[in-house]
Coordinates of C-alpha atoms in Angstrom, one line a residue:
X1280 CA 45.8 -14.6 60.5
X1281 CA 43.1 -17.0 61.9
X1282 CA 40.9 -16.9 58.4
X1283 CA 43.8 -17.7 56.5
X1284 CA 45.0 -20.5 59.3
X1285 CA 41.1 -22.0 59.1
X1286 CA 42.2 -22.1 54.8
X1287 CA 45.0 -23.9 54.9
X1288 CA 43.2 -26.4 57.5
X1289 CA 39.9 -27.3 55.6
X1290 CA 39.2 -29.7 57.3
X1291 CA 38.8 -27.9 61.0
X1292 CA 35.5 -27.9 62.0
X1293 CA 35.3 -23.9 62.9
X1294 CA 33.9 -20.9 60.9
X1295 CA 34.5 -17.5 61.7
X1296 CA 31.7 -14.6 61.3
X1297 CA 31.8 -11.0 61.6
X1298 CA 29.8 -9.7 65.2
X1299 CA 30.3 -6.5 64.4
X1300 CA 33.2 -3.9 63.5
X1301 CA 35.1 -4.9 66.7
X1302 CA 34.5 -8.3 67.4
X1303 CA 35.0 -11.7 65.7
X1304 CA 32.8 -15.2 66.9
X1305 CA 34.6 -18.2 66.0
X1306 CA 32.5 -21.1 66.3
X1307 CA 33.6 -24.6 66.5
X1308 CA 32.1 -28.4 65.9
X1309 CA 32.0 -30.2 69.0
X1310 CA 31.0 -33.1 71.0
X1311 CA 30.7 -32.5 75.2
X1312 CA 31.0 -35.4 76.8
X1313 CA 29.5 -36.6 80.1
X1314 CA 28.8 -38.6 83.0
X1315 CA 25.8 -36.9 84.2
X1316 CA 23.4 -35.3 81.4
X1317 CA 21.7 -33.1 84.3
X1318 CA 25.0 -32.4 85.5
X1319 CA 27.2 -29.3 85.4
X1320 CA 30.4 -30.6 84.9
X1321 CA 31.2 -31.7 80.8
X1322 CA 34.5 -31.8 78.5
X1323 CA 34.0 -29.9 75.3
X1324 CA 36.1 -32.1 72.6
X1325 CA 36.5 -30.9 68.8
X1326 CA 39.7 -31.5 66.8
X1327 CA 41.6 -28.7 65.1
X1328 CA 44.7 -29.0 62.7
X1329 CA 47.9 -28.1 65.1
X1330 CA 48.8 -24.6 63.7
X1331 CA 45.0 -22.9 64.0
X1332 CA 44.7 -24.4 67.4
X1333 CA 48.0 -22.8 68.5
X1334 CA 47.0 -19.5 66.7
X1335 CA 43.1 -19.3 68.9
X1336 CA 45.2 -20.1 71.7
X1337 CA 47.2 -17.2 71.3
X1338 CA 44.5 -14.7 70.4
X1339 CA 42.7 -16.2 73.2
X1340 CA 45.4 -14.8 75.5
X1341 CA 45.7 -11.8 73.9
X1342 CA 41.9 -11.1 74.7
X1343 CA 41.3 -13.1 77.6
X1344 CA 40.0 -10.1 79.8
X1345 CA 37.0 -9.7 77.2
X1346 CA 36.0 -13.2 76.4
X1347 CA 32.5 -14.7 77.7
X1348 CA 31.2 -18.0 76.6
X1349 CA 27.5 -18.0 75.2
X1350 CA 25.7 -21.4 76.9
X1351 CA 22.7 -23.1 75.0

């Protein structure tokens, strides 16, 4: 459902690659903004069309007690 949401949206800045036989990264285009470059506290900002953002937000849900977020 997401691939063919990311097809119909070209123009979302995400791309989807296979982890392994269980497990899908999605990776987006961003900015983070902030006031503080040392700081801890940012705002990750990318744009996504309306119907794949609704669609990661619901898969998010679904697998909210196994997601972690992988920091540079």
């Amino acid at each position: 459902m997401l691939e063919a949401a990311i097809r119909q949206q070209q123009s979302d800045p995400i791309t989807l690659c296979v982890a392994d036989t269980k497990t899908l990264e999605v990776s987006l285009t961003e900015t983070w903004i902030t006031v503080d470059p040392e700081g801890e506290s940012r705002i990750f900002l990318t744009v996504l069309g309306d119907s794949t953002e609704s669609l990661m937000y619901h898969l998010w849900q679904q697998v909210s007690g196994n997601t972690f977020v992988i920091q540079d």
